PDB file of N, CA, C and O in Angstrom:
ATOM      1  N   UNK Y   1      33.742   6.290  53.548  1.00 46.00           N
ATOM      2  CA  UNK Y   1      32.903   6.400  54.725  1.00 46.00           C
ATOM      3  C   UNK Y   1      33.468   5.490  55.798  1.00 46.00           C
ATOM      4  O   UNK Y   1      33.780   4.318  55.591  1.00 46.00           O
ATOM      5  N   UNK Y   2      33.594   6.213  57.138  1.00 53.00           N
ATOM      6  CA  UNK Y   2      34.232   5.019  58.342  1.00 53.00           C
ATOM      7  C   UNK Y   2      33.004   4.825  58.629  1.00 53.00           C
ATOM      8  O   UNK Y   2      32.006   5.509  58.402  1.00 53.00           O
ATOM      9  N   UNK Y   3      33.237   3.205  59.481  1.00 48.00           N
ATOM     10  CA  UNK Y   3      32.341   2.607  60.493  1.00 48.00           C
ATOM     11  C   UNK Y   3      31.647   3.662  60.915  1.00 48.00           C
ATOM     12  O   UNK Y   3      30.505   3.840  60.489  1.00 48.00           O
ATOM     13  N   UNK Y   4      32.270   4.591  61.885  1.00 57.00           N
ATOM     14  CA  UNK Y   4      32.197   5.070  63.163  1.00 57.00           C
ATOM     15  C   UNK Y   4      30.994   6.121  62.912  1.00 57.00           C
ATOM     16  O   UNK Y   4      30.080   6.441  63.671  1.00 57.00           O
ATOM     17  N   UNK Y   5      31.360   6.654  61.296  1.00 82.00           N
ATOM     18  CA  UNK Y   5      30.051   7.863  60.814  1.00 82.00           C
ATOM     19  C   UNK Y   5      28.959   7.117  60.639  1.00 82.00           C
ATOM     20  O   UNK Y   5      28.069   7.783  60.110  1.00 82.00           O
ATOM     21  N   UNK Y   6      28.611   5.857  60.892  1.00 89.00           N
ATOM     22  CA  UNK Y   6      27.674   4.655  60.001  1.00 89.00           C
ATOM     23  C   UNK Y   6      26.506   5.204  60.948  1.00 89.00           C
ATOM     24  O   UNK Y   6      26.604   5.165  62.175  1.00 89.00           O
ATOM     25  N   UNK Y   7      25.219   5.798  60.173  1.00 93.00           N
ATOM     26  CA  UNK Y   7      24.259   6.000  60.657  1.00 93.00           C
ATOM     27  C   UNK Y   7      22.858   4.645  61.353  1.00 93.00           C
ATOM     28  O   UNK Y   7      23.025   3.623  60.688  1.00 93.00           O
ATOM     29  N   UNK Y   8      22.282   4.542  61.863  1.00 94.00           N
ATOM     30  CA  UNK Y   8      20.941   3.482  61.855  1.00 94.00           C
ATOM     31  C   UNK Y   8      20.748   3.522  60.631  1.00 94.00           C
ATOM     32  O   UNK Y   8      20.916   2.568  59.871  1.00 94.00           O
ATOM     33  N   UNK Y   9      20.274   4.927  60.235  1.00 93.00           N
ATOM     34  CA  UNK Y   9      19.502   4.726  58.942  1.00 93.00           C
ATOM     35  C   UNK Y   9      20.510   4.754  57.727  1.00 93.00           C
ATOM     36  O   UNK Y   9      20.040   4.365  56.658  1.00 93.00           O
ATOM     37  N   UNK Y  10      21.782   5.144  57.738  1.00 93.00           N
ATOM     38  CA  UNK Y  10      22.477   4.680  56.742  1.00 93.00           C
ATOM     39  C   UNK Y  10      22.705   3.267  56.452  1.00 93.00           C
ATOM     40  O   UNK Y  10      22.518   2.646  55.406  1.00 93.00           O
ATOM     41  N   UNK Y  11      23.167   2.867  57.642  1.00 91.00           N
ATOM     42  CA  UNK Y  11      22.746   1.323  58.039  1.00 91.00           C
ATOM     43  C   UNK Y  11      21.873   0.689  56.714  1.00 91.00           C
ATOM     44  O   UNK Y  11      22.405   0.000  55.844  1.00 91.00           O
ATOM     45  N   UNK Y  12      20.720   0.985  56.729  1.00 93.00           N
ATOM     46  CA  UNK Y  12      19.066   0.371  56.862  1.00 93.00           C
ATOM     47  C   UNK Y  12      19.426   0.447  55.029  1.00 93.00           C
ATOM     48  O   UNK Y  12      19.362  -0.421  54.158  1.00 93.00           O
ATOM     49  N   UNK Y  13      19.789   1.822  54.993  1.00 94.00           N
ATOM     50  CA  UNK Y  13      19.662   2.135  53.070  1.00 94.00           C
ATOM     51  C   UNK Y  13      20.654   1.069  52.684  1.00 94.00           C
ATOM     52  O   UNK Y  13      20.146   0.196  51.979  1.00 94.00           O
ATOM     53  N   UNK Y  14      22.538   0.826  53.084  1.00 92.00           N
ATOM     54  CA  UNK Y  14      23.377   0.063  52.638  1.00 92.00           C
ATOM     55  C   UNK Y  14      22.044  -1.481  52.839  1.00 92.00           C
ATOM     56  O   UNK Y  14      21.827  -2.194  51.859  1.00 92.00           O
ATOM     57  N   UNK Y  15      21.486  -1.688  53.889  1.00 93.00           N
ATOM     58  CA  UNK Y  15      20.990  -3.319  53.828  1.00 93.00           C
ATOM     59  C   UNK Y  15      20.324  -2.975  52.867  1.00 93.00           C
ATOM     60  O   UNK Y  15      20.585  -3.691  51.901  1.00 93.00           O
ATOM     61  N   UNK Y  16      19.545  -2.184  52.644  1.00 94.00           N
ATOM     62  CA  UNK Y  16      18.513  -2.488  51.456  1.00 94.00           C
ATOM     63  C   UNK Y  16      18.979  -2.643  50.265  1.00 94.00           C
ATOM     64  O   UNK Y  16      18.779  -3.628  49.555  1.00 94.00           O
ATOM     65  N   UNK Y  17      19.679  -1.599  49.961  1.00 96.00           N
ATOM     66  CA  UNK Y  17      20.905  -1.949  48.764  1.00 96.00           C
ATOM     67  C   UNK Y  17      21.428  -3.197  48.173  1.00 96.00           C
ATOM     68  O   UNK Y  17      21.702  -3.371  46.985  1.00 96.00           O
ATOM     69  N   UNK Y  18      21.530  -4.013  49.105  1.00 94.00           N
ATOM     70  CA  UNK Y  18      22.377  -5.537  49.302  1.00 94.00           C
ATOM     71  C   UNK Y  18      21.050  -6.659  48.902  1.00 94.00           C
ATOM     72  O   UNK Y  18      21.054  -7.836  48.543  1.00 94.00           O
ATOM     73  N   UNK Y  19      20.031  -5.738  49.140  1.00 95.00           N
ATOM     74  CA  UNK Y  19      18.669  -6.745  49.022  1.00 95.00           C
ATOM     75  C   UNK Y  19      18.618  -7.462  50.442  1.00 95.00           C
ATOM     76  O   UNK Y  19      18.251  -8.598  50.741  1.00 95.00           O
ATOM     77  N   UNK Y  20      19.076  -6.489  51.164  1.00 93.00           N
ATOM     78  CA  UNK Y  20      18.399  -7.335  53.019  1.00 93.00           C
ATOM     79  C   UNK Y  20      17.914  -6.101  53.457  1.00 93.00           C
ATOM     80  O   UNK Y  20      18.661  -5.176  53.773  1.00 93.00           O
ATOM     81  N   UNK Y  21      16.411  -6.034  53.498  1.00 91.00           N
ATOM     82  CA  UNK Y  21      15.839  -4.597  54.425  1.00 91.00           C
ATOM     83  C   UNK Y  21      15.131  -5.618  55.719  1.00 91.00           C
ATOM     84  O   UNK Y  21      14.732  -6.760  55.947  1.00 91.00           O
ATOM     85  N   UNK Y  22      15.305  -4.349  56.299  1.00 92.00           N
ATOM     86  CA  UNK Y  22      15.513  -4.417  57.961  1.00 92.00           C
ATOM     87  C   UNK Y  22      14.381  -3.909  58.240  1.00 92.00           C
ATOM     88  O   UNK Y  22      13.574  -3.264  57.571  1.00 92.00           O
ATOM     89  N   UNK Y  23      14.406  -4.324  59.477  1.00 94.00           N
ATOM     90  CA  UNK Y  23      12.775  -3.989  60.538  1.00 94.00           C
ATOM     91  C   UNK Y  23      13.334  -2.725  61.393  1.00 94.00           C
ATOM     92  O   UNK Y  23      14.305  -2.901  62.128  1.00 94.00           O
ATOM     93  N   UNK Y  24      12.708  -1.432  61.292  1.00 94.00           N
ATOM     94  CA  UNK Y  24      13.646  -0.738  61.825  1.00 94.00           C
ATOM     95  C   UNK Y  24      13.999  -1.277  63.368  1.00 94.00           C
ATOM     96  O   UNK Y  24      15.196  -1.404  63.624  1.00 94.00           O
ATOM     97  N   UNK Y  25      13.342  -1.497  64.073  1.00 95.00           N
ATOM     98  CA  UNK Y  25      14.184  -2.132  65.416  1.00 95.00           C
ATOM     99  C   UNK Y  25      15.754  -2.958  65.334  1.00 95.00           C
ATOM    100  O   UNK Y  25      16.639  -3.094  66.179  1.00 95.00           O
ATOM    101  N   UNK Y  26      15.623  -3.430  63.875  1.00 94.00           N
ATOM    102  CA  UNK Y  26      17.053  -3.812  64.350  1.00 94.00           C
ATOM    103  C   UNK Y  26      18.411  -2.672  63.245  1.00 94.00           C
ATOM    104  O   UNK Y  26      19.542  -2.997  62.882  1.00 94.00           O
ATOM    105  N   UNK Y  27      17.959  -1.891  63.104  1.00 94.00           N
ATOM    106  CA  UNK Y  27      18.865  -0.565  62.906  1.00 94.00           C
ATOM    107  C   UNK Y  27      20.075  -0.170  63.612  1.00 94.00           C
ATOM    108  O   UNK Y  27      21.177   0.203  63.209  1.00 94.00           O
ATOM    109  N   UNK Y  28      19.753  -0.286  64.369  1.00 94.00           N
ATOM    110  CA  UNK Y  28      20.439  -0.066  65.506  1.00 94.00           C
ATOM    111  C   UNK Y  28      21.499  -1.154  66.011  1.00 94.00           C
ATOM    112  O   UNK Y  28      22.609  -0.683  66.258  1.00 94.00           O
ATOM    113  N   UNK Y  29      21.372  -2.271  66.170  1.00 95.00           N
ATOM    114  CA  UNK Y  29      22.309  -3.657  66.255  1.00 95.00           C
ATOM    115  C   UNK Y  29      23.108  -3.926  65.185  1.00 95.00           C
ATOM    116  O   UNK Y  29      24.244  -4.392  65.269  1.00 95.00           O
ATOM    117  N   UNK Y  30      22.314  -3.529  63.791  1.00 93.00           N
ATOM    118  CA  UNK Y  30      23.236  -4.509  62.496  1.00 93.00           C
ATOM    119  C   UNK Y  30      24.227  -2.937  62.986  1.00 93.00           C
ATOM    120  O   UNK Y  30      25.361  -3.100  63.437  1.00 93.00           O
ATOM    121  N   UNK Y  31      23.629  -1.448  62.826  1.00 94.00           N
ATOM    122  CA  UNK Y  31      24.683  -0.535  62.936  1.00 94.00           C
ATOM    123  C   UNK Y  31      25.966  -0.801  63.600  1.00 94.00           C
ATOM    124  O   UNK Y  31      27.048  -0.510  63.090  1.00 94.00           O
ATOM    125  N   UNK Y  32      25.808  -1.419  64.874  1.00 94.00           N
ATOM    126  CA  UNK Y  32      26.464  -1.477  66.232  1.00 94.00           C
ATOM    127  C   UNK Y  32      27.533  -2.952  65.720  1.00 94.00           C
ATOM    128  O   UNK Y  32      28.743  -3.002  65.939  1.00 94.00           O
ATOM    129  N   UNK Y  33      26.948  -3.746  65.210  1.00 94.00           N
ATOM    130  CA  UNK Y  33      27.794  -4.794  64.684  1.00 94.00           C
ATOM    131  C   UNK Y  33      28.748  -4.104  63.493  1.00 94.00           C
ATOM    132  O   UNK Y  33      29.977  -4.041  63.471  1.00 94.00           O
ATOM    133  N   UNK Y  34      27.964  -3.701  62.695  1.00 91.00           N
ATOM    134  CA  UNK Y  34      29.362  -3.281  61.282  1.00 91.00           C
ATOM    135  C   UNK Y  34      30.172  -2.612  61.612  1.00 91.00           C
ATOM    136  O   UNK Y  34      31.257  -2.742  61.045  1.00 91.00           O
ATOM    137  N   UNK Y  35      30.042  -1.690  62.571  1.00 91.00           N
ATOM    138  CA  UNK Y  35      31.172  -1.023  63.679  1.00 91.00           C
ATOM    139  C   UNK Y  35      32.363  -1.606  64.352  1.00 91.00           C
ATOM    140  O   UNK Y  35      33.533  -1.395  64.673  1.00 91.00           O
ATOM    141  N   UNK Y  36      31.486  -2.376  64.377  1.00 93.00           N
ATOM    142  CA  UNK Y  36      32.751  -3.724  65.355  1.00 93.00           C
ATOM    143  C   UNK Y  36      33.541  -4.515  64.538  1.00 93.00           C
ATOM    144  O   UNK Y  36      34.649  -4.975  64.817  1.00 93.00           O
ATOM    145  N   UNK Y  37      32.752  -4.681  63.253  1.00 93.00           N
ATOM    146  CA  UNK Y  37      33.579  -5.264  61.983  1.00 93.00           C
ATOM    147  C   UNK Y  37      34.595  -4.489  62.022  1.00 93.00           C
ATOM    148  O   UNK Y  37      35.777  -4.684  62.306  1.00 93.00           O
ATOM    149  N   UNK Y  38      33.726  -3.148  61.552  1.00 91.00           N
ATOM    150  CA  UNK Y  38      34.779  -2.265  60.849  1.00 91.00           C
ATOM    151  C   UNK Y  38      36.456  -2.046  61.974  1.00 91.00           C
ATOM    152  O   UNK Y  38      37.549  -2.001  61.410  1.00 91.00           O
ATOM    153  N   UNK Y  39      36.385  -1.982  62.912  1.00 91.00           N
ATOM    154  CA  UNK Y  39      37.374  -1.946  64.065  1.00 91.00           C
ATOM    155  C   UNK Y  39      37.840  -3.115  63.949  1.00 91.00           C
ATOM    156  O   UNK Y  39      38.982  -2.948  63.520  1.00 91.00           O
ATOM    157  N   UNK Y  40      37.594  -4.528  64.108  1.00 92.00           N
ATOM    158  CA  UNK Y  40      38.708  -5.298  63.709  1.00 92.00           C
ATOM    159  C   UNK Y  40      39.410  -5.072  62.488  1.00 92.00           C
ATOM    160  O   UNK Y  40      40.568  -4.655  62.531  1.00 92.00           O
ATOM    161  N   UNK Y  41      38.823  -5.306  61.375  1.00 92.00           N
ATOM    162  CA  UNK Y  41      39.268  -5.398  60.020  1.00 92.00           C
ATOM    163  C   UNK Y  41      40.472  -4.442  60.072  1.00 92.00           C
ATOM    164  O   UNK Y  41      41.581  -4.636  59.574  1.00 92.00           O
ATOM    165  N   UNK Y  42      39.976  -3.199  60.882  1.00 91.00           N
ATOM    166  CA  UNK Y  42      41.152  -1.905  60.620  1.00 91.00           C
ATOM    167  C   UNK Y  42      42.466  -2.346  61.525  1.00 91.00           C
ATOM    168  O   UNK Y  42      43.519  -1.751  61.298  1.00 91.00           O
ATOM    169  N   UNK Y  43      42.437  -3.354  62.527  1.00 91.00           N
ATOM    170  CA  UNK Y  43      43.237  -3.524  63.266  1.00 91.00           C
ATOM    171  C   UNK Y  43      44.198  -4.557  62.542  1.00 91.00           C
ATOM    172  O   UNK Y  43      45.415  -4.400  62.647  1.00 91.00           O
ATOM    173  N   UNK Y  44      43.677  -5.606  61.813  1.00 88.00           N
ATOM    174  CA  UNK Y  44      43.835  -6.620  60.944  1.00 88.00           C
ATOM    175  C   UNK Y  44      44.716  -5.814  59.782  1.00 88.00           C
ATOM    176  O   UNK Y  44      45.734  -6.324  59.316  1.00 88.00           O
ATOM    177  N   UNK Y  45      44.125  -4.217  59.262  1.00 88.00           N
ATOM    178  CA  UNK Y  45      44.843  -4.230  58.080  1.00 88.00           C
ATOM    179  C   UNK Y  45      46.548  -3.446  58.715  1.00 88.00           C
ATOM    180  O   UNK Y  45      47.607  -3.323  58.101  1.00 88.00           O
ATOM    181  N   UNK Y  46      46.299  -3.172  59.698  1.00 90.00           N
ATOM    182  CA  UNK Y  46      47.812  -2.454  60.408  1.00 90.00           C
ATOM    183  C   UNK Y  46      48.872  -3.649  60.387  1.00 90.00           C
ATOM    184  O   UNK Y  46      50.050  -3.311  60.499  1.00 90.00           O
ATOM    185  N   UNK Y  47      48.573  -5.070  60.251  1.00 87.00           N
ATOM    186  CA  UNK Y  47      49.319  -5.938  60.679  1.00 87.00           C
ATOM    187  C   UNK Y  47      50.357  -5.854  58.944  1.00 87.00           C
ATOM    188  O   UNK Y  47      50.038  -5.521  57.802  1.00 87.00           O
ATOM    189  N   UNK Y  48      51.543  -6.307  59.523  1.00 88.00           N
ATOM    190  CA  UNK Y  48      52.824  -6.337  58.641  1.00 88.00           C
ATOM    191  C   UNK Y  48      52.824  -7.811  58.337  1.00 88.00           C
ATOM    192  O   UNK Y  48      53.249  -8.506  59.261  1.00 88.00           O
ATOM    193  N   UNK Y  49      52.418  -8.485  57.175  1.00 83.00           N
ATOM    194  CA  UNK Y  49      53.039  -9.732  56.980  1.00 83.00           C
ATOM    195  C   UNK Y  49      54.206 -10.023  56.269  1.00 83.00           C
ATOM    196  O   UNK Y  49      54.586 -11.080  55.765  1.00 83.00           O
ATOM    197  N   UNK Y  50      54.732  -8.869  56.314  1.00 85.00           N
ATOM    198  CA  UNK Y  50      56.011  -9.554  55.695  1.00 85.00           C
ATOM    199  C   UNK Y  50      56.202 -10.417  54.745  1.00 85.00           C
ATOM    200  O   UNK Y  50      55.739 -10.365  53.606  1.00 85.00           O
ATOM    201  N   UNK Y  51      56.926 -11.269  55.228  1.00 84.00           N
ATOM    202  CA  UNK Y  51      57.482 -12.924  54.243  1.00 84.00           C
ATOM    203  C   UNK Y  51      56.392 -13.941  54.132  1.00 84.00           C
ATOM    204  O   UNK Y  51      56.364 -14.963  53.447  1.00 84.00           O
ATOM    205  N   UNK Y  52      55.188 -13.275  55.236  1.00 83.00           N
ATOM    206  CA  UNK Y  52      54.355 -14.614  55.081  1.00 83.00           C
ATOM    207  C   UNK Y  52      53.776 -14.884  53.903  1.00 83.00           C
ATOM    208  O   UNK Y  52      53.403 -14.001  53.130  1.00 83.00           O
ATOM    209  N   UNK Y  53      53.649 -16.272  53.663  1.00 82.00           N
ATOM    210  CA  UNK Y  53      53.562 -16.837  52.203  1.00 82.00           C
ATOM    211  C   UNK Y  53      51.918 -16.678  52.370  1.00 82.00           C
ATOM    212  O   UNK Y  53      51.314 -16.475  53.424  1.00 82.00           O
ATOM    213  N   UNK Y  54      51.265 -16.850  50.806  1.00 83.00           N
ATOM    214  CA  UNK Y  54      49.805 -16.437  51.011  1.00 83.00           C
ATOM    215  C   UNK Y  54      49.010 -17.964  51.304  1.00 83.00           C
ATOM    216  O   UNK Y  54      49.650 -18.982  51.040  1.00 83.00           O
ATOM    217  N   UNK Y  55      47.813 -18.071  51.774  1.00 82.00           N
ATOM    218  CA  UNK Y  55      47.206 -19.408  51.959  1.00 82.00           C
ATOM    219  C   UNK Y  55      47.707 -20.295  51.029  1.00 82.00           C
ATOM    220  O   UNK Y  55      48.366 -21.314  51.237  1.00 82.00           O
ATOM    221  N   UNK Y  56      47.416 -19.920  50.204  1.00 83.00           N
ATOM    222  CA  UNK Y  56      47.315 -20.892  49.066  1.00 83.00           C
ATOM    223  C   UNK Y  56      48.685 -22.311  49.154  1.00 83.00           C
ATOM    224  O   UNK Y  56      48.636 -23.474  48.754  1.00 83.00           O
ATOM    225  N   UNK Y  57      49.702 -21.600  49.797  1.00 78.00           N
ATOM    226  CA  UNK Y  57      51.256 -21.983  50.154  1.00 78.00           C
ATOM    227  C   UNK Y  57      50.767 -22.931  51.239  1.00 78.00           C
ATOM    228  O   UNK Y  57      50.662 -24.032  50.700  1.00 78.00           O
ATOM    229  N   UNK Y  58      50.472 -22.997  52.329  1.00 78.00           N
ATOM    230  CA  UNK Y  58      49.889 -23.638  53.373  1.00 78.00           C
ATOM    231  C   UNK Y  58      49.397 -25.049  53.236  1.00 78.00           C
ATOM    232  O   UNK Y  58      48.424 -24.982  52.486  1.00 78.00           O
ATOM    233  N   UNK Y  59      49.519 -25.810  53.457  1.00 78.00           N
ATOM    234  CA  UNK Y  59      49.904 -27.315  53.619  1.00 78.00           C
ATOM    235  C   UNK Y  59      49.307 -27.959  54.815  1.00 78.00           C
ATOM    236  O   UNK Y  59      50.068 -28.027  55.780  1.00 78.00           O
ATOM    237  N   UNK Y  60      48.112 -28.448  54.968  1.00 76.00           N
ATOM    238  CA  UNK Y  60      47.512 -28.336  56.511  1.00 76.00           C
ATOM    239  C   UNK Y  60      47.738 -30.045  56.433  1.00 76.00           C
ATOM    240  O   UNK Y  60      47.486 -30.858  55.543  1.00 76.00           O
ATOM    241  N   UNK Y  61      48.143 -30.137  57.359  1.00 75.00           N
ATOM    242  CA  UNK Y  61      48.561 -32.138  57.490  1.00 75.00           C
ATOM    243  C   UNK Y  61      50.233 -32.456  57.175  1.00 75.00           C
ATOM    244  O   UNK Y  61      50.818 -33.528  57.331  1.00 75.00           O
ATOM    245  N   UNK Y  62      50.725 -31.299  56.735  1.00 64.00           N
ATOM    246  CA  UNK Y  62      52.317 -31.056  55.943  1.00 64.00           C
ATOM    247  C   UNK Y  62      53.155 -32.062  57.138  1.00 64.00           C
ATOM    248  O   UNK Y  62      53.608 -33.053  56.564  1.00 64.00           O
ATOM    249  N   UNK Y  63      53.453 -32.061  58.545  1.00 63.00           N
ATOM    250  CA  UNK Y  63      54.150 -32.768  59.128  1.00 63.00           C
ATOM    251  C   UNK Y  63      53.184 -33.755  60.121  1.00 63.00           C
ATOM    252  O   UNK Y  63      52.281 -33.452  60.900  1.00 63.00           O
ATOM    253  N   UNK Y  64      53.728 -34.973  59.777  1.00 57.00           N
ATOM    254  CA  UNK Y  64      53.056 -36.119  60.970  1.00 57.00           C
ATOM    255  C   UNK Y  64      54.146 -36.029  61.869  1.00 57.00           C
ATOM    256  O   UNK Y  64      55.358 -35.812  61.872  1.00 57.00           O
ATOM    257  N   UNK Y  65      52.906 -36.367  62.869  1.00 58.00           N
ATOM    258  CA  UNK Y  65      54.112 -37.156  64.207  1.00 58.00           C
ATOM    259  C   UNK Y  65      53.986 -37.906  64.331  1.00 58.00           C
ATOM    260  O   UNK Y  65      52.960 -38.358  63.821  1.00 58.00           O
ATOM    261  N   UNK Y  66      54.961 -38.955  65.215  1.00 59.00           N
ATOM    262  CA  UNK Y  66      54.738 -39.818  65.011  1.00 59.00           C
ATOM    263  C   UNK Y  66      53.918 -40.601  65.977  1.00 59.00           C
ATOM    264  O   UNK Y  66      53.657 -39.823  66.894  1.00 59.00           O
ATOM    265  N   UNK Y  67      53.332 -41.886  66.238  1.00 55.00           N
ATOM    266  CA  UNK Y  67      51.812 -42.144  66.774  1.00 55.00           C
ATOM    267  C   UNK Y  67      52.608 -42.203  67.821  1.00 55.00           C
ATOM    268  O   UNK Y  67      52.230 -41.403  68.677  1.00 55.00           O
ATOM    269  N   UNK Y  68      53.869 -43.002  68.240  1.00 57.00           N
ATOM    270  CA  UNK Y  68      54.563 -43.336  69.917  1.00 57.00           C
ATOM    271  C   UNK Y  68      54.272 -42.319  70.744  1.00 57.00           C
ATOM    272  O   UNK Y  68      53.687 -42.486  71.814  1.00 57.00           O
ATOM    273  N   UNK Y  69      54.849 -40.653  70.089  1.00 53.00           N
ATOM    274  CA  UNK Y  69      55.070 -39.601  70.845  1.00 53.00           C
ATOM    275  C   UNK Y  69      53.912 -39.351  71.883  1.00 53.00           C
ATOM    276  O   UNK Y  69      53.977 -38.400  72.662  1.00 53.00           O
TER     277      UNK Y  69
END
């Protein structure tokens, strides 16, 4: 199922599902948001990482500078 077919009320059944039911007034917003998820994420999965190493590799603090600079 894409975003884009994502009904209000399909919406409403997936929240309830999850154990979050909705007031129908906001049907319509969570819809309009998972849409917008769904469009990044899809833009996110087109990306090529290549060589990039996975988080886990990542080293946050890995180079000091030095305090003069």
């Amino acid at each position: 199922m894409s975003a884009d077919a994502l009904t209000p009320a399909e919406a409403a059944c997936w929240a309830a599902r999850s154990g979050l039911p909705l007031a129908p007034e906001r049907h319509a917003g969570v819809t309009a948001t998972a849409a917008h998820i769904h469009s990044v994420v899809s833009v996110l999965r087109e990306l090529d990482f290549g060589d990039t190493p996975p988080a886990a590799a990542y080293r946050a603090g890995g180079e000091r500078r030095d305090a003069a600079v």
